[in-house]
Tab-separated table of C-alpha atoms in Angstrom:
chain	number	residue	atom	x	y	z
A	26	MET	CA	28.587	-1.438	29.525
A	27	SER	CA	31.217	-2.202	27.176
A	28	VAL	CA	31.220	-3.394	23.532
A	29	THR	CA	33.398	-5.725	21.520
A	30	GLU	CA	34.434	-4.888	18.003
A	31	PRO	CA	32.316	-7.997	16.454
A	32	GLU	CA	29.185	-6.522	18.432
A	33	LEU	CA	29.708	-3.133	16.906
A	34	LEU	CA	30.493	-4.363	13.472
A	35	ASP	CA	27.047	-6.352	13.767
A	36	LEU	CA	25.396	-3.119	14.840
A	37	ILE	CA	26.492	-1.368	11.839
A	38	ALA	CA	25.823	-4.001	9.421
A	39	GLN	CA	21.919	-4.028	10.854
A	40	GLU	CA	21.701	-0.318	10.797
A	41	ALA	CA	23.208	0.637	7.799
A	42	ILE	CA	21.964	-2.326	5.950
A	43	ILE	CA	25.314	-3.636	4.628
A	44	ASP	CA	26.534	-7.356	4.151
A	45	ARG	CA	28.450	-7.864	7.255
A	46	GLU	CA	31.492	-9.542	5.469
A	47	LYS	CA	31.994	-6.144	3.523
A	48	LEU	CA	32.925	-4.577	6.800
A	49	GLN	CA	36.398	-4.515	6.371
A	50	ARG	CA	38.628	-1.929	8.641
A	51	ASP	CA	40.250	-0.578	5.483
A	52	ALA	CA	36.894	-0.042	3.465
A	53	THR	CA	35.955	3.610	3.155
A	54	LEU	CA	32.670	4.849	4.602
A	55	GLY	CA	32.095	6.315	0.895
A	56	ASP	CA	32.551	2.993	-0.514
A	57	LEU	CA	30.346	1.078	1.854
A	58	GLY	CA	27.700	3.652	1.313
A	59	ILE	CA	27.543	4.692	4.870
A	60	SER	CA	25.440	8.191	4.676
A	61	SER	CA	24.925	10.802	7.562
A	62	LEU	CA	21.479	9.121	8.323
A	63	ASP	CA	23.121	5.916	8.840
A	64	VAL	CA	25.480	7.256	11.445
A	65	ILE	CA	23.074	9.113	13.520
A	66	THR	CA	20.840	6.005	13.073
A	67	MET	CA	23.913	4.040	14.327
A	68	LEU	CA	24.490	6.628	17.138
A	69	PHE	CA	20.666	6.361	18.195
A	70	GLU	CA	20.961	2.645	18.496
A	71	LEU	CA	24.565	2.961	20.528
A	72	GLU	CA	22.598	5.261	23.092
A	73	GLU	CA	19.626	2.643	23.448
A	74	ARG	CA	21.748	-0.309	23.900
A	75	TYR	CA	24.766	1.028	25.569
A	76	GLY	CA	23.659	4.144	27.365
A	77	VAL	CA	26.518	6.289	25.545
A	78	VAL	CA	25.355	9.775	23.942
A	79	ILE	CA	27.441	10.585	21.100
A	80	GLU	CA	26.691	13.559	18.833
A	81	GLU	CA	27.449	13.149	15.077
A	82	ALA	CA	28.775	16.859	15.327
A	83	ASP	CA	31.452	15.675	17.739
A	84	MET	CA	32.939	13.203	15.579
A	85	PRO	CA	36.209	13.699	14.030
A	86	LYS	CA	36.379	13.563	10.296
A	87	MET	CA	36.993	9.944	9.424
A	88	GLU	CA	37.700	8.216	6.108
A	89	THR	CA	37.558	4.543	6.961
A	90	LEU	CA	35.491	1.994	8.855
A	91	GLY	CA	38.516	1.239	10.977
A	92	GLU	CA	38.701	4.816	12.236
A	93	MET	CA	35.133	5.011	13.108
A	94	VAL	CA	34.872	1.667	14.879
A	95	ASP	CA	37.913	2.651	16.889
A	96	PHE	CA	36.391	6.121	17.734
A	97	LEU	CA	33.134	4.352	18.662
A	98	MET	CA	34.605	1.708	20.475
A	99	GLN	CA	36.862	3.859	22.778
A	100	ARG	CA	33.798	6.203	23.550
A	101	ILE	CA	31.431	3.425	24.438
A	102	ASN	CA	34.066	1.501	26.682
A	103	GLU	CA	35.375	4.776	28.615
A	104	GLN	CA	31.878	5.056	30.016
A	105	PRO	CA	31.545	4.349	33.439
A	106	ALA	CA	29.679	0.823	33.982
A	107	LYS	CA	26.036	1.517	34.830
A	108	SER	CA	24.921	0.154	38.245
B	15	MET	CA	-6.195	14.617	-35.257
B	16	SER	CA	-5.809	11.658	-33.085
B	17	GLY	CA	-7.814	10.720	-30.072
B	18	PRO	CA	-6.488	10.576	-26.470
B	19	ARG	CA	-3.643	8.075	-25.978
B	20	ARG	CA	-4.720	4.501	-25.129
B	21	ILE	CA	-3.576	3.206	-21.823
B	22	ALA	CA	-2.492	-0.275	-21.430
B	23	VAL	CA	-1.931	-2.032	-18.301
B	24	THR	CA	1.162	-4.377	-18.764
B	25	GLY	CA	2.189	-5.377	-14.992
B	26	PHE	CA	0.399	-5.722	-11.650
B	27	GLY	CA	1.472	-6.916	-8.324
B	28	ALA	CA	-0.366	-7.073	-4.854
B	29	VAL	CA	0.263	-7.813	-1.339
B	30	SER	CA	-2.313	-8.515	1.194
B	31	GLY	CA	-3.918	-10.766	3.683
B	32	LEU	CA	-4.784	-12.961	0.878
B	33	GLY	CA	-0.844	-13.644	-0.299
B	34	ALA	CA	2.085	-11.999	-1.288
B	35	ASP	CA	1.516	-11.519	-5.112
B	36	ALA	CA	-1.301	-11.007	-7.608
B	37	ALA	CA	-1.912	-14.528	-8.443
B	38	GLU	CA	-2.140	-15.773	-4.987
B	39	THR	CA	-4.436	-13.110	-4.152
B	40	TRP	CA	-6.772	-13.989	-7.318
B	41	ASP	CA	-6.808	-17.757	-6.291
B	42	ALA	CA	-7.891	-16.913	-2.861
B	43	VAL	CA	-10.824	-14.455	-3.993
B	44	ARG	CA	-11.717	-17.007	-6.794
B	45	GLN	CA	-11.938	-19.789	-4.352
B	46	GLY	CA	-13.750	-17.732	-1.654
B	47	ARG	CA	-11.115	-17.941	0.699
B	48	SER	CA	-10.936	-14.990	3.266
B	49	GLY	CA	-7.774	-13.427	4.806
B	50	ILE	CA	-9.838	-12.064	7.712
B	51	ALA	CA	-9.283	-13.567	11.199
B	52	LEU	CA	-9.794	-12.159	14.779
B	53	ARG	CA	-6.621	-10.306	15.918
B	54	ALA	CA	-5.760	-8.832	19.187
B	55	PHE	CA	-4.097	-5.317	19.111
B	56	GLU	CA	-1.785	-5.038	21.833
B	57	GLY	CA	-0.325	-1.500	22.069
B	58	GLY	CA	2.480	-1.980	24.752
B	59	GLN	CA	3.063	-0.778	28.216
B	60	TYR	CA	1.796	2.806	27.873
B	61	ALA	CA	-1.466	1.428	26.075
B	62	PRO	CA	-4.746	0.523	27.684
B	63	GLU	CA	-5.697	-3.207	27.586
B	64	PRO	CA	-5.623	-5.052	24.372
B	65	VAL	CA	-8.865	-5.157	21.975
B	66	THR	CA	-9.688	-7.771	19.480
B	67	PHE	CA	-11.161	-7.442	15.903
B	68	PRO	CA	-11.446	-9.156	12.810
B	69	ALA	CA	-8.683	-7.892	10.429
B	70	ALA	CA	-6.866	-9.036	7.399
B	71	LEU	CA	-3.010	-8.816	7.770
B	72	ALA	CA	-0.395	-9.709	5.366
B	73	ALA	CA	1.679	-12.860	6.343
B	74	ASP	CA	5.298	-12.322	7.513
B	75	GLY	CA	7.956	-12.630	4.814
B	76	PHE	CA	5.806	-11.027	2.072
B	77	GLN	CA	8.945	-9.207	1.157
B	78	GLY	CA	11.024	-11.944	0.488
B	79	ARG	CA	10.766	-12.215	-3.265
B	80	LEU	CA	11.824	-8.431	-3.274
B	81	GLU	CA	14.612	-8.718	-1.027
B	82	ALA	CA	16.021	-11.742	-2.866
B	83	ALA	CA	15.977	-9.824	-6.169
B	84	MET	CA	17.162	-6.297	-5.108
B	85	GLY	CA	18.803	-6.668	-1.403
B	86	ARG	CA	17.760	-5.050	1.526
B	87	LYS	CA	19.526	-1.606	1.315
B	88	ILE	CA	16.196	0.352	0.548
B	89	SER	CA	13.322	-1.950	1.848
B	90	ALA	CA	15.119	-2.370	5.275
B	91	GLY	CA	14.850	1.198	6.213
B	92	LEU	CA	10.856	1.604	5.448
B	93	ASP	CA	7.513	1.799	7.238
B	94	ARG	CA	5.458	-1.338	6.496
B	95	PHE	CA	3.096	0.953	4.275
B	96	ALA	CA	6.109	1.776	1.961
B	97	LEU	CA	7.560	-1.692	2.164
B	98	PHE	CA	4.060	-3.076	0.786
B	99	ALA	CA	4.167	-0.646	-2.107
B	100	LEU	CA	7.702	-1.405	-2.988
B	101	CYS	CA	6.961	-5.207	-3.169
B	102	ALA	CA	3.952	-4.710	-5.351
B	103	ALA	CA	5.712	-2.503	-7.541
B	104	TYR	CA	8.779	-4.896	-8.034
B	105	GLU	CA	6.231	-7.618	-8.868
B	106	ALA	CA	4.238	-5.290	-11.651
B	107	LEU	CA	7.491	-3.972	-13.151
B	108	ASP	CA	9.109	-7.623	-13.217
B	109	GLN	CA	5.879	-8.841	-14.885
B	110	ALA	CA	5.971	-5.691	-17.388
B	111	GLY	CA	9.563	-6.744	-18.326
B	112	LEU	CA	10.750	-3.139	-16.970
B	113	VAL	CA	13.114	-3.567	-14.230
B	114	GLY	CA	16.566	-2.103	-15.401
B	115	ASP	CA	14.670	-0.927	-18.591
B	116	PRO	CA	16.102	2.711	-19.438
B	117	VAL	CA	12.405	4.182	-19.748
B	118	LEU	CA	12.376	3.860	-15.841
B	119	ALA	CA	14.939	6.617	-15.843
B	120	GLU	CA	13.684	8.677	-18.638
B	121	ARG	CA	10.099	8.497	-19.227
B	122	THR	CA	8.326	7.007	-16.038
B	123	ALA	CA	6.164	8.304	-13.382
B	124	VAL	CA	5.253	7.033	-10.045
B	125	VAL	CA	2.108	7.917	-8.403
B	126	LEU	CA	0.945	5.809	-5.425
B	127	GLY	CA	-2.081	6.781	-2.917
B	128	HIS	CA	-2.091	6.280	0.836
B	129	GLY	CA	-4.674	7.405	3.180
B	130	GLN	CA	-2.225	7.931	6.180
B	131	GLY	CA	1.425	7.145	5.743
B	132	GLY	CA	3.858	5.552	8.184
B	133	GLN	CA	1.388	4.860	11.148
B	134	GLU	CA	3.414	2.042	12.760
B	135	SER	CA	6.600	4.446	13.009
B	136	LEU	CA	4.439	7.247	14.178
B	137	GLU	CA	2.943	5.445	16.863
B	138	LYS	CA	6.445	4.051	18.180
B	139	GLY	CA	7.717	7.456	18.052
B	140	TYR	CA	5.058	8.764	19.949
B	141	GLU	CA	5.276	6.023	22.611
B	142	ARG	CA	8.885	7.174	23.000
B	143	PHE	CA	7.840	10.886	23.207
B	144	PHE	CA	4.281	10.517	25.042
B	145	GLY	CA	4.927	7.362	26.952
B	146	MET	CA	8.493	7.274	27.786
B	147	LYS	CA	8.867	10.843	27.966
B	148	SER	CA	12.080	10.536	25.772
B	149	GLN	CA	12.965	13.734	23.728
B	150	ARG	CA	15.476	11.753	21.674
B	151	MET	CA	13.317	10.204	18.611
B	152	HIS	CA	14.636	7.622	16.172
B	153	PRO	CA	16.195	9.657	13.338
B	154	ALA	CA	14.605	7.459	10.652
B	155	MET	CA	11.051	8.564	12.010
B	156	VAL	CA	10.095	11.209	9.684
B	157	PRO	CA	11.413	9.703	6.772
B	158	LYS	CA	9.337	6.740	7.608
B	159	VAL	CA	6.065	8.618	8.586
B	160	MET	CA	6.008	10.953	5.502
B	161	VAL	CA	3.079	9.872	3.147
B	162	SER	CA	5.588	9.873	0.340
B	163	GLY	CA	7.914	7.677	1.564
B	164	GLY	CA	6.483	4.906	-0.611
B	165	VAL	CA	6.771	6.614	-4.022
B	166	SER	CA	10.465	7.578	-2.921
B	167	ALA	CA	11.208	3.997	-2.047
B	168	VAL	CA	10.003	2.850	-5.436
B	169	ALA	CA	11.776	5.789	-7.292
B	170	MET	CA	14.958	5.019	-5.513
B	171	GLN	CA	14.727	1.312	-5.860
B	172	PHE	CA	14.159	1.137	-9.466
B	173	GLY	CA	16.030	4.537	-10.573
B	174	VAL	CA	12.815	6.720	-11.630
B	175	HIS	CA	13.736	10.105	-12.248
B	176	GLY	CA	10.300	11.511	-13.742
B	177	PRO	CA	7.254	12.888	-11.988
B	178	VAL	CA	7.108	11.205	-8.585
B	179	PHE	CA	4.391	12.063	-5.989
B	180	ALA	CA	1.584	10.502	-3.577
B	181	THR	CA	-2.072	11.128	-3.644
B	182	SER	CA	-4.087	11.174	-0.390
B	183	SER	CA	-8.012	10.832	-0.255
B	184	ALA	CA	-8.592	8.193	2.377
B	185	CYS	CA	-10.244	5.354	0.644
B	186	ALA	CA	-9.942	6.723	-2.800
B	187	SER	CA	-6.108	7.300	-2.628
B	188	SER	CA	-5.108	4.589	-5.060
B	189	ALA	CA	-8.006	5.497	-7.439
B	190	HIS	CA	-6.896	8.996	-7.729
B	191	ALA	CA	-3.340	7.722	-8.114
B	192	ILE	CA	-4.449	5.664	-11.076
B	193	VAL	CA	-6.222	8.416	-12.651
B	194	GLN	CA	-3.392	10.783	-12.050
B	195	GLY	CA	-0.906	8.296	-13.658
B	196	ALA	CA	-2.964	7.780	-16.778
B	197	GLY	CA	-3.245	11.701	-17.103
B	198	LEU	CA	0.425	11.939	-17.043
B	199	ILE	CA	0.811	9.521	-20.118
B	200	GLN	CA	-2.074	10.975	-22.059
B	201	SER	CA	-0.705	14.504	-21.351
B	202	GLY	CA	2.718	13.436	-22.851
B	203	LEU	CA	4.515	14.066	-19.421
B	204	ALA	CA	5.319	9.965	-18.991
B	205	GLU	CA	5.066	7.074	-21.193
B	206	VAL	CA	4.933	4.634	-18.271
B	207	ALA	CA	3.182	5.230	-15.175
B	208	VAL	CA	3.649	3.148	-12.025
B	209	VAL	CA	0.492	3.708	-10.006
B	210	GLY	CA	-1.508	2.020	-7.105
B	211	GLY	CA	-1.378	2.452	-3.355
B	212	SER	CA	-1.036	0.675	0.171
B	213	GLU	CA	-1.798	0.986	3.629
B	214	ALA	CA	-0.704	-0.155	6.958
B	215	ILE	CA	-2.713	1.318	9.517
B	216	ALA	CA	-3.917	-1.727	11.496
B	217	THR	CA	-1.993	-0.523	14.347
B	218	PRO	CA	-3.233	-0.338	17.889
B	219	GLY	CA	-3.597	3.318	18.008
B	220	SER	CA	-5.409	3.535	14.720
B	221	MET	CA	-7.622	0.746	15.493
B	222	ALA	CA	-8.742	2.770	18.617
B	223	GLY	CA	-9.737	5.542	16.148
B	224	TRP	CA	-11.688	3.432	13.769
B	225	GLN	CA	-13.528	1.772	16.588
B	226	ALA	CA	-14.372	5.488	17.829
B	227	ILE	CA	-16.468	6.356	14.776
B	228	HIS	CA	-18.039	2.942	14.679
B	229	ALA	CA	-17.080	1.826	11.238
B	230	LEU	CA	-15.629	-1.499	12.356
B	231	ALA	CA	-17.556	-4.707	11.979
B	232	GLU	CA	-17.710	-6.934	15.152
B	233	THR	CA	-18.068	-10.074	13.351
B	234	THR	CA	-17.026	-9.786	9.739
B	235	CYS	CA	-17.451	-8.045	6.471
B	236	ARG	CA	-20.654	-8.802	4.675
B	237	PRO	CA	-21.054	-6.464	1.803
B	238	PHE	CA	-24.610	-5.721	0.650
B	239	SER	CA	-25.949	-8.394	3.094
B	240	GLN	CA	-28.653	-8.182	5.684
B	241	GLY	CA	-26.831	-8.038	9.135
B	242	ARG	CA	-23.810	-6.205	7.654
B	243	ASP	CA	-22.132	-4.188	10.832
B	244	GLY	CA	-19.290	-2.537	9.303
B	245	MET	CA	-16.009	-2.732	7.679
B	246	VAL	CA	-12.860	-5.003	8.416
B	247	MET	CA	-9.619	-3.136	8.398
B	248	GLY	CA	-7.110	-4.958	5.751
B	249	GLU	CA	-3.630	-4.042	5.046
B	250	GLY	CA	-1.367	-4.411	1.837
B	251	GLY	CA	-0.768	-2.870	-1.403
B	252	ALA	CA	-1.137	-2.978	-5.012
B	253	VAL	CA	0.598	-1.517	-7.873
B	254	LEU	CA	-0.125	-1.657	-11.893
B	255	VAL	CA	2.252	-0.344	-14.803
B	256	LEU	CA	0.179	1.613	-17.027
B	257	GLU	CA	1.746	2.337	-20.387
B	258	ASP	CA	0.971	3.950	-23.628
B	259	MET	CA	-0.851	1.289	-25.811
B	260	ASP	CA	1.321	2.004	-28.659
B	261	ARG	CA	4.627	2.003	-26.980
B	262	ALA	CA	3.331	-1.350	-25.136
B	263	ARG	CA	2.457	-3.308	-28.441
B	264	ALA	CA	5.544	-1.993	-29.933
B	265	ARG	CA	7.789	-3.797	-27.501
B	266	GLY	CA	5.780	-6.624	-27.180
B	267	ALA	CA	4.563	-5.997	-23.651
B	268	PRO	CA	1.993	-8.449	-21.861
B	269	ILE	CA	-1.299	-6.619	-22.144
B	270	LEU	CA	-3.247	-7.376	-19.188
B	271	GLY	CA	-6.050	-4.945	-19.531
B	272	GLU	CA	-7.095	-1.320	-20.724
B	273	TYR	CA	-7.612	1.690	-18.438
B	274	LEU	CA	-10.637	3.356	-20.479
B	275	GLY	CA	-11.370	6.555	-18.077
B	276	ALA	CA	-12.778	7.508	-14.882
B	277	GLY	CA	-15.104	9.840	-13.057
B	278	MET	CA	-13.858	11.634	-10.107
B	279	THR	CA	-16.384	13.898	-7.789
B	280	SER	CA	-16.584	15.433	-4.587
B	281	ASP	CA	-19.896	15.174	-2.323
B	282	ALA	CA	-18.789	18.496	-0.531
B	283	PHE	CA	-21.522	17.258	1.897
B	284	HIS	CA	-20.310	15.144	4.959
B	285	ILE	CA	-17.231	13.903	6.496
B	286	THR	CA	-18.430	10.573	6.910
B	287	GLN	CA	-21.653	9.955	5.408
B	288	PRO	CA	-22.090	9.330	1.364
B	289	SER	CA	-24.153	11.071	-0.917
B	290	LEU	CA	-26.112	9.757	-3.732
B	291	GLU	CA	-25.735	12.687	-6.038
B	292	GLY	CA	-21.701	12.604	-5.905
B	293	THR	CA	-21.427	8.755	-5.980
B	294	SER	CA	-23.852	8.641	-9.132
B	295	ALA	CA	-22.064	11.340	-10.915
B	296	ALA	CA	-18.673	9.618	-10.611
B	297	ILE	CA	-20.241	6.252	-11.910
B	298	ARG	CA	-21.797	7.886	-14.682
B	299	GLN	CA	-18.900	9.872	-15.791
B	300	ALA	CA	-16.761	6.691	-15.748
B	301	CYS	CA	-19.581	4.843	-17.539
B	302	ALA	CA	-19.418	7.465	-20.350
B	303	ALA	CA	-15.810	7.270	-20.564
B	304	GLY	CA	-15.748	3.595	-20.961
B	305	ASP	CA	-18.935	3.101	-22.856
B	306	LEU	CA	-20.306	1.067	-20.402
B	307	LEU	CA	-24.142	1.425	-20.495
B	308	SER	CA	-24.071	-0.146	-24.203
B	309	GLN	CA	-22.430	-3.400	-23.017
B	310	GLU	CA	-24.019	-6.692	-22.669
B	311	GLU	CA	-22.542	-7.370	-19.505
B	312	VAL	CA	-20.046	-5.132	-17.085
B	313	LEU	CA	-18.412	-6.586	-13.934
B	314	VAL	CA	-18.682	-3.873	-11.071
B	315	SER	CA	-16.242	-4.242	-8.459
B	316	ALA	CA	-18.024	-2.214	-5.681
B	317	HIS	CA	-16.693	-0.246	-3.278
B	318	GLY	CA	-18.667	-2.479	-0.872
B	319	THR	CA	-17.197	-1.911	2.556
B	320	GLY	CA	-19.859	-3.826	4.324
B	321	THR	CA	-21.367	-0.676	6.433
B	322	PRO	CA	-25.115	-0.211	6.474
B	323	LEU	CA	-24.602	3.318	4.610
B	324	ASN	CA	-22.119	2.598	2.034
B	325	ASP	CA	-23.670	-0.501	0.554
B	326	GLU	CA	-27.354	0.931	0.457
B	327	ASN	CA	-26.161	4.239	-1.032
B	328	GLU	CA	-23.955	2.529	-3.502
B	329	ALA	CA	-26.579	0.178	-4.621
B	330	ALA	CA	-29.069	2.834	-5.309
B	331	ALA	CA	-26.289	4.874	-7.152
B	332	LEU	CA	-25.512	2.108	-9.596
B	333	ASN	CA	-29.483	1.410	-10.304
B	334	ALA	CA	-29.723	4.957	-10.862
B	335	VAL	CA	-26.806	5.196	-13.672
B	336	PHE	CA	-27.811	1.723	-15.130
B	337	ALA	CA	-31.557	2.595	-15.282
B	338	GLY	CA	-32.684	1.931	-18.775
B	339	SER	CA	-29.497	-0.005	-19.722
B	340	ALA	CA	-29.808	-3.564	-20.388
B	341	ALA	CA	-26.398	-4.385	-19.284
B	342	ARG	CA	-26.182	-7.322	-16.891
B	343	ARG	CA	-23.991	-6.313	-13.991
B	344	PRO	CA	-22.641	-8.739	-11.579
B	345	VAL	CA	-21.502	-6.984	-8.507
B	346	ILE	CA	-18.353	-8.249	-6.652
B	347	ALA	CA	-17.196	-7.135	-3.245
B	348	THR	CA	-13.816	-8.303	-2.505
B	349	LYS	CA	-13.294	-6.587	0.866
B	350	SER	CA	-15.109	-9.431	1.948
B	351	ALA	CA	-12.089	-11.546	1.431
B	352	HIS	CA	-8.907	-8.935	2.000
B	353	GLY	CA	-10.636	-6.303	4.163
B	354	HIS	CA	-10.439	-2.481	3.530
B	355	LEU	CA	-6.881	-1.560	2.615
B	356	ILE	CA	-7.863	2.093	2.858
B	357	GLY	CA	-5.611	3.802	0.395
B	358	GLY	CA	-4.732	0.639	-1.347
B	359	SER	CA	-8.026	-0.795	-1.712
B	360	ALA	CA	-8.940	0.568	-5.338
B	361	ALA	CA	-5.519	-0.704	-6.793
B	362	LEU	CA	-6.104	-4.064	-4.976
B	363	GLN	CA	-9.475	-4.281	-6.521
B	364	THR	CA	-8.367	-3.313	-9.823
B	365	VAL	CA	-5.705	-6.089	-10.114
B	366	ILE	CA	-8.726	-8.529	-8.953
B	367	ALA	CA	-11.160	-7.138	-11.449
B	368	LEU	CA	-8.659	-7.562	-14.191
B	369	GLN	CA	-7.919	-11.124	-13.378
B	370	ALA	CA	-11.542	-11.734	-13.156
B	371	LEU	CA	-12.030	-10.340	-16.796
B	372	ARG	CA	-9.404	-12.385	-18.244
B	373	ALA	CA	-10.528	-15.781	-16.264
B	374	GLY	CA	-14.389	-15.024	-17.167
B	375	GLN	CA	-14.952	-15.528	-13.613
B	376	ALA	CA	-16.722	-13.155	-10.873
B	377	PRO	CA	-15.453	-14.053	-7.443
B	378	PRO	CA	-17.953	-14.559	-4.887
B	379	VAL	CA	-18.812	-11.759	-1.837
B	380	GLN	CA	-17.981	-13.785	1.268
B	381	ASN	CA	-20.095	-13.962	4.455
B	382	PHE	CA	-23.193	-13.059	2.705
B	383	LEU	CA	-26.189	-13.840	4.779
B	384	GLU	CA	-29.589	-12.778	3.209
B	385	PRO	CA	-30.464	-10.230	0.353
B	386	ASP	CA	-30.945	-6.622	1.834
B	387	PRO	CA	-34.104	-5.234	0.442
B	388	ALA	CA	-32.404	-1.917	0.523
B	389	CYS	CA	-29.508	-3.206	-1.607
B	390	VAL	CA	-31.106	-4.534	-5.061
B	391	VAL	CA	-28.149	-5.440	-7.053
B	392	ASP	CA	-26.966	-8.560	-8.643
B	393	VAL	CA	-24.658	-9.785	-5.920
B	394	VAL	CA	-22.441	-12.712	-6.879
B	395	VAL	CA	-22.639	-15.009	-3.892
B	396	GLY	CA	-21.792	-18.717	-3.219
B	397	GLN	CA	-18.982	-19.567	-5.683
B	398	ALA	CA	-17.510	-17.989	-8.508
B	399	ARG	CA	-19.736	-17.083	-11.342
B	400	PRO	CA	-18.834	-17.651	-14.961
B	401	ILE	CA	-19.003	-13.917	-17.031
B	402	THR	CA	-18.728	-12.786	-20.377
B	403	ALA	CA	-17.971	-9.278	-19.438
B	404	ARG	CA	-14.975	-7.818	-21.211
B	405	HIS	CA	-15.352	-4.396	-19.003
B	406	ALA	CA	-15.584	-3.682	-15.409
B	407	LEU	CA	-16.674	-0.447	-13.348
B	408	LEU	CA	-14.755	-0.005	-10.160
B	409	ASN	CA	-15.796	2.203	-7.626
B	410	ALA	CA	-13.920	4.060	-4.604
B	411	PHE	CA	-15.716	6.131	-2.350
B	412	ALA	CA	-13.697	7.737	0.592
B	413	PHE	CA	-14.670	9.732	3.680
B	414	GLY	CA	-15.116	12.974	3.310
B	415	GLY	CA	-17.134	12.395	0.024
B	416	LEU	CA	-14.223	11.831	-2.408
B	417	ASN	CA	-15.452	9.635	-5.116
B	418	VAL	CA	-13.804	7.977	-8.010
B	419	SER	CA	-15.248	5.422	-10.562
B	420	MET	CA	-12.894	3.778	-13.222
B	421	ALA	CA	-13.916	1.835	-16.367
B	422	PHE	CA	-11.419	-0.842	-17.772
B	423	ALA	CA	-11.616	-3.365	-20.359
B	424	ALA	CA	-10.079	-6.895	-20.694
B	425	ALA	CA	-7.134	-7.325	-23.128
B	426	ALA	CA	-8.381	-7.464	-26.449
């Protein structure tokens, strides 16, 4: 099951409780106030919706929202489609 | 040497099945409107068949005013019990004129009482674990379930850095919280205390537990009436802002009432049955603290759950303490309108009692059928009764024999 960038941004806005319009690619995670608990909550929802298991510890160090979105989209969309 | 600091109430807020703020709540009880309705409790695919009980549940959207003012960053991550507390705290602090005031950061306490904490989040988490047999739990489950989640949310939302903790004593939780908050002011540890409590345990698993101890009414809540058959579960929360009286007056704050003192006892007797000695002793201490026995009239906001045992014991305790006093004592029992908020009840009843003193009206006990010869107290029935009382006595008697009685005065 694949995810589009707008779908992923909707999920981030919902799980990290951030206004959707503030989610610009060059915004830093620190400026957006995305905490570690926000990230693991997001990963939990990604597993629920897309069946992809991503551990927080496996995520590379990232500064911007764009980097995180690219990483998450790659991991979700490389999964074999579920039958 | 001066006496103990006097404690003013400078703000209050409430959310319940009667409305989303203190004014809506008061309008409903004064007019004899009830928040109780038959509700089906549906526990999902792993649960037994749904059961139907009367309950008083808060209407959707109760958090609208809070979120319009403060955003959703904190409120959106909370269990329902903590959200009730946060909404009521915002209303109370807004009324007190203290949102954004430096005193919140420097000299303020938050003490809220809850019987149980995040029951809805716990049941959802355990559905995943025991039902779906999933090892992976929602990462927010623990912070949502913890009983201190409410006070932490209030502290984070309003930037409170002083003493912050929760009290838990079942149905007396928010009464203990009010007394502790007042004590923090009187001991000099704070100048302002945000006190009260909340509860959200009208959940399918919890209701099955309450059914098992035969505490729930099948019809409705009829305090002190013949034919009463139990309590009705409610939900919601209420918060008061307590403040050093001199400080409140100096800044021109609204004075909505005065906390005069309390009595606290433990029956050390039985986990569900009340004791006449324990409850009487708490009432006697509160009456002494507030000089209630020498008043012409005292408004009594009874614990009044509508269970056969509580109401008979409470009537006897009131009569024992007031024997020899000429004080008229109209008894109200507003759980007949808002149900039993467990940890939130005492705070909600305080918000109602202070409004009753201010309006000079005692709201009626609802669903009353006939007087019970075992409960000989002056129950206010029918419609709101005009009163001249300037003092209120408020009881909260919890399972496990944990008793609190509090004395309040109307604003001078």
